[in-house]
Coordinates of C-alpha atoms in Angstrom, one line a residue:
M1 CA -49.9 127.9 156.1
I2 CA -49.6 126.9 159.9
L3 CA -47.8 123.8 157.7
S4 CA -44.9 125.7 157.3
A5 CA -44.4 127.2 161.1
S6 CA -44.1 123.7 162.1
Y7 CA -41.4 122.9 159.2
A8 CA -39.4 125.9 160.2
Q9 CA -39.0 124.0 163.3
E10 CA -37.9 120.3 162.5
S11 CA -35.3 121.9 160.1
K12 CA -33.3 122.4 163.2
F13 CA -33.2 118.8 163.5
T14 CA -29.4 117.8 163.2
I15 CA -27.6 114.3 162.3
L16 CA -28.1 113.5 165.9
D17 CA -31.5 113.5 165.9
L18 CA -31.9 110.7 162.8
P19 CA -33.5 107.5 164.3
K20 CA -30.7 105.1 163.9
S21 CA -33.1 102.1 162.7
L22 CA -34.1 104.1 159.7
T23 CA -30.2 104.4 158.6
E24 CA -30.1 101.2 157.6
N25 CA -29.7 100.8 153.9
A26 CA -30.8 104.4 153.6
N27 CA -29.2 107.1 151.4
S28 CA -31.4 109.4 152.4
I29 CA -34.1 109.9 154.9
T30 CA -37.3 112.1 155.1
K31 CA -37.6 113.2 158.5
S32 CA -41.2 115.2 158.2
E33 CA -43.5 115.2 155.2
S34 CA -46.9 117.1 154.4
T35 CA -49.2 117.2 151.7
F36 CA -52.5 119.1 151.6
V37 CA -54.4 119.3 148.5
D38 CA -57.7 121.5 148.2
V39 CA -59.9 120.4 145.8
S40 CA -63.4 122.0 147.6
D41 CA -63.9 123.3 144.5
S42 CA -63.8 120.6 142.0
G43 CA -62.9 122.8 139.2
S44 CA -59.2 123.8 140.7
Q45 CA -57.1 121.7 142.8
D46 CA -54.6 123.5 145.3
V47 CA -51.2 121.7 146.6
Y48 CA -49.4 122.9 149.6
Y49 CA -46.0 120.9 150.3
T50 CA -43.2 120.7 152.3
K51 CA -40.8 118.2 152.9
T52 CA -37.6 118.0 155.4
I53 CA -35.6 115.4 154.2
T54 CA -31.5 114.2 154.9
I55 CA -28.9 113.3 152.7
L56 CA -26.3 110.6 154.0
N57 CA -24.5 110.9 150.7
S58 CA -24.2 111.4 146.8
K59 CA -26.6 108.6 146.0
G60 CA -29.3 110.0 147.7
N61 CA -28.6 113.3 146.2
S62 CA -31.9 112.5 143.6
D63 CA -34.4 111.9 146.6
I64 CA -34.8 115.8 147.4
N65 CA -37.0 116.0 144.5
A66 CA -37.6 119.8 144.8
F67 CA -39.0 120.7 141.7
A68 CA -42.8 122.2 140.6
F69 CA -44.1 121.5 137.3
Y70 CA -46.7 124.3 135.5
D71 CA -48.2 124.8 132.4
N72 CA -50.5 127.2 130.9
N73 CA -53.5 125.8 133.6
S74 CA -51.4 125.9 136.3
K75 CA -49.0 127.8 138.4
V76 CA -46.4 127.8 141.2
K77 CA -47.7 129.9 144.1
K78 CA -44.6 129.5 146.2
L79 CA -41.5 127.6 145.9
N80 CA -38.1 128.0 148.2
A81 CA -35.5 125.6 150.0
T82 CA -33.2 126.0 152.6
I83 CA -29.9 123.8 152.9
Y84 CA -28.5 123.2 156.7
D85 CA -25.3 121.1 157.3
A86 CA -25.1 118.2 159.6
L87 CA -24.9 120.3 162.7
G88 CA -28.1 121.9 161.3
N89 CA -26.1 125.0 160.8
K90 CA -28.4 127.0 157.5
I91 CA -25.9 126.5 154.4
K92 CA -27.8 128.6 151.9
S93 CA -31.5 129.4 151.4
F94 CA -33.2 129.5 148.1
S95 CA -36.5 131.4 146.7
K96 CA -38.7 130.9 143.8
R97 CA -36.5 133.2 141.6
D98 CA -33.2 130.6 142.3
F99 CA -34.6 127.7 141.1
R100 CA -34.1 126.4 137.4
D101 CA -37.1 126.6 134.7
V102 CA -37.1 124.9 132.1
S103 CA -38.9 122.8 129.7
A104 CA -40.5 119.9 130.8
V105 CA -40.8 117.9 127.6
S106 CA -38.1 115.6 125.6
N107 CA -36.4 116.6 121.8
G108 CA -39.7 114.4 120.8
T109 CA -42.3 117.2 121.3
L110 CA -42.5 119.7 118.6
Y111 CA -44.6 122.3 121.2
S112 CA -45.7 122.0 124.6
D113 CA -46.1 124.6 127.6
N114 CA -45.3 122.1 130.4
R115 CA -42.8 123.6 132.5
V116 CA -40.6 122.4 135.3
M117 CA -38.9 124.6 138.0
Y118 CA -36.0 122.6 139.6
L119 CA -33.5 123.1 142.6
D120 CA -29.7 123.0 141.3
Y121 CA -28.0 122.6 144.4
T122 CA -24.8 120.8 144.5
P123 CA -23.9 119.6 147.9
I124 CA -19.9 120.3 149.2
T125 CA -20.2 118.0 152.5
Y126 CA -22.4 115.2 153.6
P127 CA -24.8 115.0 155.4
Y128 CA -27.1 117.7 154.7
T129 CA -30.6 118.5 155.2
V130 CA -33.2 120.1 152.9
V131 CA -36.3 121.5 153.8
F132 CA -38.6 122.5 150.4
E133 CA -41.5 124.2 150.4
K134 CA -43.8 124.5 147.6
E135 CA -47.4 126.1 146.5
T136 CA -49.0 125.2 143.3
T137 CA -52.7 126.1 142.1
S138 CA -54.3 124.0 138.8
K139 CA -57.5 124.2 136.9
T140 CA -57.5 120.2 136.6
S141 CA -58.6 118.1 139.4
A142 CA -58.6 115.2 136.9
F143 CA -55.6 114.0 138.4
I144 CA -55.1 114.4 142.4
E145 CA -51.5 114.2 143.7
R146 CA -50.9 110.6 144.9
W147 CA -49.0 109.8 148.4
M148 CA -46.0 107.4 148.5
P149 CA -44.5 107.9 152.0
I150 CA -41.9 105.7 150.6
E151 CA -40.9 107.7 147.4
D152 CA -37.8 106.0 146.4
Y153 CA -35.3 103.1 147.1
L154 CA -32.9 103.4 149.9
S155 CA -34.4 106.4 151.3
S156 CA -36.4 106.0 154.5
T157 CA -39.2 107.9 155.9
V158 CA -39.8 109.5 159.7
R159 CA -43.8 110.8 159.3
S160 CA -45.4 111.6 156.1
T161 CA -48.8 113.0 155.7
Y162 CA -51.2 113.4 153.7
T163 CA -54.7 115.3 153.5
I164 CA -57.0 116.3 151.4
K165 CA -60.2 119.0 151.6
F166 CA -63.1 118.5 149.6
N167 CA -66.6 119.5 149.0
P168 CA -69.2 116.6 150.4
K169 CA -70.6 116.3 147.7
N170 CA -68.2 115.4 145.8
K171 CA -66.1 112.7 148.0
P172 CA -62.8 111.5 146.3
I173 CA -63.0 107.9 145.5
F174 CA -59.6 106.6 147.2
K175 CA -57.8 103.1 146.8
E176 CA -54.9 102.0 149.2
F177 CA -52.4 99.9 148.5
N178 CA -49.5 97.8 150.6
F179 CA -50.8 99.3 153.9
D180 CA -50.3 96.1 155.5
G181 CA -47.2 95.8 157.7
Y182 CA -46.5 99.8 157.8
T183 CA -47.8 102.3 161.1
I184 CA -50.4 104.4 158.9
T185 CA -53.3 105.8 160.7
T186 CA -56.5 107.6 159.0
E187 CA -59.0 109.9 159.7
Q188 CA -62.2 111.4 158.2
K189 CA -64.4 114.3 158.9
E190 CA -66.9 116.5 157.0
G191 CA -65.0 117.2 154.0
E192 CA -61.6 116.5 155.1
M193 CA -59.8 113.1 155.1
S194 CA -56.0 112.2 156.3
W195 CA -53.4 110.1 156.7
N196 CA -50.1 109.4 158.8
A197 CA -47.2 107.1 158.1
E198 CA -44.2 106.8 161.0
L199 CA -41.3 105.0 160.4
L200 CA -41.0 103.6 156.7
P201 CA -37.7 101.6 157.1
A202 CA -35.5 102.0 153.2
V203 CA -36.4 99.5 150.8
K204 CA -33.5 97.7 149.2
H205 CA -34.2 96.9 145.4
E206 CA -34.1 93.5 144.5
Y207 CA -33.7 91.7 141.0
L208 CA -36.8 91.1 139.3
A209 CA -38.4 92.5 141.8
P210 CA -42.1 94.8 141.4
N211 CA -42.1 98.1 141.0
L212 CA -42.1 100.1 144.4
N213 CA -44.9 101.0 144.2
E214 CA -46.4 98.2 144.3
I215 CA -44.8 96.8 147.1
T216 CA -44.7 100.1 149.6
P217 CA -47.7 102.0 150.8
M218 CA -49.2 104.3 148.2
L219 CA -52.4 105.9 148.5
R220 CA -54.2 106.9 145.0
L221 CA -57.0 109.2 144.2
Y222 CA -60.1 110.8 141.7
L223 CA -62.9 113.1 142.5
P224 CA -66.1 111.8 140.7
Q225 CA -66.8 115.1 139.3
F226 CA -63.4 116.8 137.9
S227 CA -61.8 119.6 135.7
L228 CA -59.7 118.7 133.0
Q229 CA -57.5 121.7 132.2
G230 CA -61.2 123.8 132.6
E231 CA -63.1 121.0 131.2
K232 CA -65.8 119.7 133.6
G233 CA -66.1 116.1 133.7
S234 CA -67.9 112.7 135.1
A235 CA -66.2 109.7 136.4
N236 CA -69.1 107.8 138.1
S237 CA -68.8 104.6 136.1
W238 CA -66.6 103.9 133.1
Q239 CA -69.7 104.3 130.6
D240 CA -70.5 107.5 131.7
F241 CA -66.6 108.5 131.8
G242 CA -66.4 106.9 128.2
N243 CA -69.1 108.5 127.3
W244 CA -67.8 112.0 128.4
M245 CA -64.7 111.3 126.6
N246 CA -65.8 110.5 123.4
T247 CA -68.3 113.7 123.7
N248 CA -65.9 116.2 124.8
L249 CA -62.6 114.8 123.3
I250 CA -63.0 112.7 120.7
E251 CA -65.8 113.0 118.6
K252 CA -65.6 116.5 117.2
T253 CA -62.1 115.6 116.4
N254 CA -63.1 113.6 113.3
D255 CA -62.9 115.7 110.5
L256 CA -61.4 114.4 107.5
S257 CA -62.2 116.8 104.1
S258 CA -64.4 115.1 101.0
E259 CA -61.6 114.7 99.3
T260 CA -59.4 112.4 102.0
I261 CA -62.4 110.3 102.5
E262 CA -62.9 109.6 98.9
A263 CA -59.2 109.0 98.3
I264 CA -59.1 106.3 100.8
R265 CA -61.9 104.4 99.6
A266 CA -60.3 104.3 96.2
L267 CA -57.6 103.1 97.9
T268 CA -59.5 99.9 99.6
A269 CA -62.4 99.7 96.7
N270 CA -60.7 96.1 95.5
A271 CA -60.1 94.9 98.6
T272 CA -62.1 92.0 99.2
T273 CA -62.1 91.4 103.4
D274 CA -62.6 93.6 106.4
E275 CA -59.2 92.7 107.1
E276 CA -57.9 94.0 104.0
K277 CA -59.3 96.8 104.2
A278 CA -58.1 97.8 107.6
R279 CA -54.5 96.9 106.4
I280 CA -54.5 99.4 103.5
V281 CA -55.8 101.9 106.0
Y282 CA -52.7 101.2 107.9
K283 CA -50.3 101.2 105.8
F284 CA -52.0 104.5 104.4
V285 CA -51.0 105.6 107.8
Q286 CA -47.9 104.5 108.2
D287 CA -46.6 106.0 104.8
K288 CA -48.1 109.6 105.4
V289 CA -47.6 110.5 108.7
R290 CA -44.4 110.8 111.4
Y291 CA -45.1 110.6 115.3
I292 CA -44.3 114.1 117.2
S293 CA -45.4 115.4 120.4
V294 CA -47.9 118.0 120.8
Q295 CA -48.9 119.4 124.0
I296 CA -50.7 122.6 124.6
E297 CA -54.0 123.5 126.5
I298 CA -56.2 120.2 126.8
G299 CA -54.1 118.7 124.3
G300 CA -52.2 116.7 126.6
W301 CA -55.3 114.8 126.2
K302 CA -57.2 115.8 123.1
P303 CA -56.1 114.4 120.0
M304 CA -55.5 117.6 117.4
L305 CA -58.2 117.4 114.3
A306 CA -58.0 114.5 112.0
S307 CA -58.0 117.4 109.3
D308 CA -55.0 118.9 110.8
V309 CA -52.6 115.5 111.0
D310 CA -53.7 115.3 107.4
K311 CA -52.8 118.7 106.0
L312 CA -49.6 118.1 108.4
S313 CA -48.4 114.6 107.8
Y314 CA -47.6 114.5 111.9
G315 CA -49.2 113.8 115.4
D316 CA -49.1 112.2 118.6
C317 CA -50.1 109.3 119.8
K318 CA -53.8 110.8 120.3
A319 CA -53.6 112.6 117.4
L320 CA -52.4 109.6 115.0
T321 CA -54.8 106.9 116.4
N322 CA -57.7 109.5 116.1
Y323 CA -57.1 109.7 112.3
T324 CA -56.7 106.2 111.5
K325 CA -59.8 105.7 113.3
S326 CA -61.7 108.4 110.7
L327 CA -59.9 106.6 108.2
M328 CA -61.5 103.3 109.3
D329 CA -64.9 105.2 110.5
A330 CA -64.6 106.3 106.1
V331 CA -64.4 103.1 104.7
G332 CA -67.2 101.6 107.1
L333 CA -64.5 99.8 109.4
T334 CA -65.6 99.7 113.6
S335 CA -62.3 100.7 115.9
Y336 CA -61.7 102.2 119.0
Y337 CA -59.7 104.7 120.5
T338 CA -58.0 103.1 123.4
I339 CA -56.4 104.4 126.3
I340 CA -53.4 102.7 127.9
Y341 CA -50.4 102.6 130.0
G342 CA -47.2 102.4 127.5
G343 CA -44.2 100.7 128.8
N344 CA -42.0 97.6 128.8
E345 CA -43.4 96.6 132.5
Q346 CA -47.0 96.0 132.5
T347 CA -49.1 98.3 133.6
D348 CA -53.1 98.1 134.3
I349 CA -55.4 100.6 133.9
D350 CA -56.6 100.0 137.7
K351 CA -60.4 99.2 136.9
D352 CA -61.5 100.0 140.6
L353 CA -60.8 103.8 140.0
V354 CA -62.6 105.7 137.4
A355 CA -60.2 108.3 136.0
V356 CA -58.2 109.7 133.6
Q357 CA -55.5 107.3 133.3
G358 CA -52.8 106.0 131.0
N359 CA -50.2 107.4 129.2
H360 CA -50.3 106.3 125.9
V361 CA -53.4 105.3 122.8
I362 CA -53.6 102.8 120.4
L363 CA -56.3 102.0 117.9
G364 CA -58.6 98.8 118.4
V365 CA -60.3 97.3 115.2
D366 CA -63.2 95.3 115.0
L367 CA -62.4 92.5 112.4
N368 CA -65.2 89.4 113.0
E369 CA -66.0 90.0 116.3
D370 CA -62.2 89.9 117.2
I371 CA -59.9 93.3 118.3
T372 CA -56.7 93.9 116.1
W373 CA -54.5 96.4 118.1
L374 CA -53.0 98.9 116.2
E375 CA -49.8 100.7 117.4
C376 CA -50.3 104.1 115.4
T377 CA -47.2 105.7 115.9
S378 CA -44.9 103.8 114.5
Q379 CA -44.1 103.5 110.6
T380 CA -42.4 100.5 110.9
S381 CA -44.6 98.0 113.0
P382 CA -46.2 95.3 111.4
F383 CA -50.2 95.4 111.2
G384 CA -52.3 93.9 114.5
Y385 CA -48.1 93.7 116.4
L386 CA -48.0 95.5 119.7
G387 CA -44.8 94.0 121.1
D388 CA -43.8 94.4 124.9
F389 CA -44.9 98.6 124.6
T390 CA -48.8 97.9 125.2
D391 CA -49.0 93.8 125.4
N392 CA -51.3 91.9 128.0
R393 CA -52.5 94.7 130.2
D394 CA -56.3 96.6 130.5
A395 CA -56.8 99.2 128.8
L396 CA -59.8 101.8 128.4
M397 CA -61.3 101.1 125.1
I398 CA -63.5 104.3 124.2
T399 CA -67.0 103.2 122.4
P400 CA -70.3 104.4 121.3
N401 CA -71.6 103.1 124.3
G402 CA -69.1 104.4 126.9
G403 CA -65.9 102.9 127.8
I404 CA -65.2 99.5 128.5
I405 CA -62.2 98.0 130.4
T406 CA -60.5 95.5 128.0
K407 CA -57.3 93.5 127.5
T408 CA -54.2 93.9 125.2
K409 CA -52.9 90.8 123.1
A410 CA -50.7 88.5 125.1
Y411 CA -48.5 86.4 123.8
N412 CA -47.8 83.0 125.2
A413 CA -44.6 81.1 125.4
E414 CA -45.5 79.5 121.8
E415 CA -46.2 82.8 119.9
S416 CA -42.9 84.6 121.5
T417 CA -39.9 82.1 120.4
K418 CA -36.5 82.7 119.4
R419 CA -35.2 79.8 117.4
Y420 CA -31.3 79.1 116.3
T421 CA -31.2 76.5 113.9
I422 CA -27.2 76.0 113.4
N423 CA -25.3 73.9 110.7
C424 CA -21.6 73.3 111.9
D425 CA -18.6 71.7 110.6
I426 CA -15.6 70.6 112.5
D427 CA -12.2 71.7 110.9
G428 CA -9.7 70.5 113.0
T429 CA -10.5 73.0 116.5
S430 CA -12.4 75.6 114.9
V431 CA -15.8 75.3 113.7
K432 CA -17.5 76.8 110.3
G433 CA -21.5 76.7 109.6
H434 CA -24.3 78.5 109.1
L435 CA -26.8 80.0 111.5
N436 CA -30.7 81.1 111.1
E437 CA -32.0 83.2 113.5
H438 CA -35.8 82.9 113.7
S439 CA -37.8 85.3 116.1
K440 CA -41.7 86.0 116.6
G441 CA -43.8 87.3 119.3
V442 CA -42.0 89.8 121.7
F443 CA -38.5 88.8 120.1
Y444 CA -39.6 90.0 116.8
Q445 CA -39.4 93.6 118.2
E446 CA -35.4 93.4 119.4
A447 CA -34.5 91.5 116.6
S448 CA -36.5 93.9 114.1
Y449 CA -33.8 96.9 114.8
A450 CA -31.0 95.4 112.4
N451 CA -33.4 96.8 109.6
T452 CA -31.7 100.1 110.4
M453 CA -28.5 98.8 110.9
S454 CA -25.6 98.7 108.0
Q455 CA -23.5 95.8 107.6
E456 CA -20.8 96.9 109.4
E457 CA -22.8 97.9 112.4
L458 CA -24.5 94.3 112.2
K459 CA -21.4 93.0 112.2
N460 CA -20.4 94.5 115.1
S461 CA -23.5 93.7 117.0
Y462 CA -23.2 90.3 116.6
L463 CA -19.6 90.2 117.9
T464 CA -20.8 92.4 120.8
E465 CA -23.7 90.0 121.7
W466 CA -22.0 86.8 121.7
R467 CA -18.4 88.5 122.8
H468 CA -18.1 85.4 125.1
I469 CA -16.8 83.1 122.3
N470 CA -13.8 84.0 121.5
G471 CA -12.3 83.7 118.0
L472 CA -15.6 84.1 116.6
S473 CA -16.0 85.8 113.0
V474 CA -19.3 86.7 110.9
T475 CA -20.2 87.0 107.0
N476 CA -22.7 87.1 104.6
I477 CA -25.9 88.6 106.8
G478 CA -29.2 88.3 105.5
L479 CA -32.2 89.9 107.1
N480 CA -35.5 88.5 106.5
D481 CA -38.5 90.6 107.6
D482 CA -41.8 89.0 107.2
Q483 CA -44.3 91.5 108.3
D484 CA -47.2 89.3 107.3
N485 CA -46.6 86.3 109.5
I486 CA -44.3 88.7 111.8
T487 CA -41.2 86.7 112.2
Y488 CA -37.7 88.0 111.3
Q489 CA -35.3 86.2 110.2
E490 CA -31.5 86.4 110.6
D491 CA -28.8 84.5 108.4
L492 CA -25.2 84.2 108.7
D493 CA -21.8 82.4 108.1
F494 CA -19.7 82.1 111.1
T495 CA -16.1 80.5 111.8
I496 CA -14.9 80.2 115.4
H497 CA -11.3 80.1 115.6
Q498 CA -9.7 77.2 118.2
Y499 CA -13.1 76.4 119.3
L500 CA -12.4 72.6 120.2
S501 CA -9.7 71.8 122.9
K502 CA -7.2 68.9 122.0
A503 CA -6.8 65.9 124.3
G504 CA -3.8 64.0 122.9
N505 CA -5.7 62.7 119.7
N506 CA -8.6 63.8 121.0
F507 CA -11.1 67.0 121.2
I508 CA -13.6 68.2 123.5
L509 CA -16.7 69.9 122.0
K510 CA -18.7 72.3 123.8
P511 CA -21.6 71.6 121.5
I512 CA -24.4 74.0 122.4
V513 CA -22.5 77.2 120.8
F514 CA -23.7 80.5 120.8
S515 CA -25.9 80.0 124.3
N516 CA -25.3 82.3 126.6
S517 CA -27.0 81.2 129.6
R518 CA -24.5 82.8 131.9
A519 CA -26.6 86.1 131.8
L520 CA -29.8 83.6 133.1
V521 CA -28.1 83.2 136.2
P522 CA -29.8 86.0 138.9
P523 CA -27.3 87.7 141.6
R524 CA -26.9 86.5 145.2
T525 CA -29.2 87.9 147.5
S526 CA -29.1 86.6 151.1
N527 CA -32.2 86.8 153.3
R528 CA -35.0 88.1 150.7
K529 CA -37.7 90.9 151.3
T530 CA -39.9 91.3 148.0
P531 CA -41.8 89.0 146.0
F532 CA -39.7 88.5 142.1
I533 CA -41.6 88.8 138.6
I534 CA -41.1 86.7 135.6
Q535 CA -43.1 88.5 133.2
R536 CA -43.4 87.3 129.9
P537 CA -43.5 83.7 129.1
K538 CA -40.9 82.8 126.1
T539 CA -39.5 80.3 124.2
V540 CA -35.5 79.6 123.4
E541 CA -34.6 76.9 121.3
F542 CA -31.1 75.9 119.6
L543 CA -31.1 73.4 116.8
I544 CA -27.7 72.4 116.4
S545 CA -26.2 69.8 114.3
Y546 CA -22.5 68.7 113.5
T547 CA -20.8 67.0 110.9
I548 CA -18.2 64.7 112.7
P549 CA -14.6 64.3 111.3
E550 CA -14.2 60.8 109.3
G551 CA -12.4 57.8 111.5
M552 CA -14.1 59.8 114.8
T553 CA -17.0 59.2 116.9
V554 CA -18.5 60.7 119.8
N555 CA -20.3 59.4 123.4
T556 CA -23.6 61.3 123.4
P557 CA -24.9 62.1 127.2
E558 CA -28.1 61.0 128.6
D559 CA -31.3 63.0 127.8
T560 CA -32.1 66.7 130.8
L561 CA -35.4 67.2 131.7
L562 CA -36.3 70.0 134.0
H563 CA -39.7 70.9 135.2
T564 CA -40.0 73.8 137.3
P565 CA -42.6 76.7 138.6
F566 CA -40.4 78.8 136.8
G567 CA -40.4 77.0 133.2
E568 CA -39.1 73.9 131.7
Y569 CA -35.6 72.7 129.8
T570 CA -34.5 70.1 128.0
L571 CA -31.3 68.9 126.1
T572 CA -30.8 65.6 123.8
F573 CA -28.5 64.3 121.6
S574 CA -28.2 62.5 118.3
L575 CA -25.8 60.6 116.7
K576 CA -26.5 59.0 113.0
D577 CA -23.8 58.4 111.0
N578 CA -21.2 60.7 111.4
R579 CA -24.3 63.9 112.5
L580 CA -24.3 64.9 115.5
S581 CA -27.8 66.2 116.6
C582 CA -28.4 68.8 119.5
K583 CA -31.9 69.7 120.3
R584 CA -31.9 72.8 123.4
S585 CA -35.2 74.1 124.5
L586 CA -35.5 76.8 127.3
K587 CA -39.3 77.7 128.2
I588 CA -40.1 80.3 130.7
T589 CA -43.3 80.4 132.5
E590 CA -44.2 83.9 133.4
G591 CA -45.9 84.4 137.0
T592 CA -45.0 86.4 140.3
F593 CA -43.0 83.9 143.1
E594 CA -42.5 84.6 146.9
P595 CA -38.8 85.5 148.0
N596 CA -38.5 81.9 149.9
Q597 CA -38.7 80.3 145.6
Y598 CA -35.5 82.3 144.7
E599 CA -32.9 80.0 145.9
A600 CA -34.8 77.4 143.8
Y601 CA -35.3 80.1 140.6
K602 CA -30.8 80.7 141.2
S603 CA -30.7 76.9 141.0
F604 CA -32.7 76.2 137.9
C605 CA -31.0 79.1 136.1
K606 CA -27.0 77.9 137.2
T607 CA -28.6 74.2 135.9
I608 CA -29.1 75.3 132.7
T609 CA -26.1 77.0 132.4
N610 CA -24.0 74.2 133.3
K611 CA -26.4 71.8 131.3
D612 CA -25.5 74.7 128.5
N613 CA -21.4 74.4 129.1
T614 CA -21.8 70.1 128.6
K615 CA -18.3 68.6 127.2
L616 CA -18.4 66.3 124.7
L617 CA -15.4 63.9 123.5
I618 CA -14.2 63.4 120.3
S619 CA -12.3 60.4 119.9
T620 CA -10.9 58.4 117.6
L621 CA -12.5 55.2 116.4

């Protein structure tokens, strides 16, 4: 192609040609990048990609991104790379056969035809430049190459272009993100659109910053008429798209045998409510199947047959969700196959772009006109619990009437709580007592990992978590996993040797034991550039009591109450007879905050740390 010739010339750039304004905070500099996508035939997608990138140091090696994916419905037509030294002298050339060719899936996948070819090069000196070219073709046009002219943190770009060629009767739907503040031009003509970005400086990663694609330019495109590995599809509206998915990918996979239908109906025969029925079905699935990924042909998006899951007792998220839905259908319950972006960071299905999106599937069960969400890949999750993998995000629910964008369960600060109830006795300079840790909401998920640990592993995990407490020992660990109420309790006895400091005949006590709020304090940042995100609301409480030794007393400080945009903090003390009670509560508020609020947030966290480290004088009467 003509693109290749132009890039061959640009490969002669030397380190002296690099724009100095783009070297600041940069581990690499993309000198030029071009993506050309041809979807003029909606049944296929051809991509021509070229990039010249200079790697300034070892931290920039991962920015090369010299790879190409393929499977049974796509192939790599061309792949090569050339390495140049700092003065533009050629070091080495790589052709397609020199790239490593490996499976592109994890060990949790039973079988997949997804593979990747990648450049395996170990540099001997820095800086160096890589000129990379690839051409690929695919029978899938449901996913069009997106454009991100800034591909990673600490990587700048001199110039990046993106061009798409299409049938004018099937013009792509596109959405531009974060273009303001950048030099980006666009051009449109019959059957072709292009974008060009120039002189994009490197972006430093900052604490609690949004994803890179939320703060730097990105272009996403989809075709109204597309092909998904040879299967023709339509995406004119979410309703139409949902109907297409239901008809072409889901509907014909609901094929339970009459024996299985009779068995699940017998299991639920004595259930008195729809919720009880649904719980029985969910428990049946959890006891019977296990998660394993199977991705071949259109299997990356189409579920396995429910009958195969029933026979083999395994499947991926699509298969297990569809199997559970089939069982719900068999007992007369309405449920919906729902596509979502799974992950700790809450990513929404983009409702403005009707297309194949998402990376995970869950099930929504309609109980009394309220949707209860089920994670069908887990053998241990409680009924109706999502946790932080799929909580509070827009998802695509497939109904008999088409697709509907809906929101999954969001846990508020009252639902997501961790409460420590601690009763202590002072014994000289040591403290002995009992701790109860009660977790629910998003805290339940992390706490329930304790189910998989031995007593010795549990003990070590506590000592690691509270390693800031010198002289700590724990015994008599007990666990209670209440899946009906989705709460988790941990109980243990503890001793902290030499916890109190002596001051003559008096003692100094830090009463908020087990709090490690120092970890809350964010790092120092000068001239912050990006917003910061507190993603989930939550509450952490300590209810602590001490038995004060006979003949001694303690002066209690004034109450502390902090109200900020980031959350609320309270600390109160009371003394009755010889019993000192301390109540500490931190309620975190979710939100996206401007860069100029960062110092106030840091100050809030520092105040919490200081108050949690309050010292009390225990003195003789």
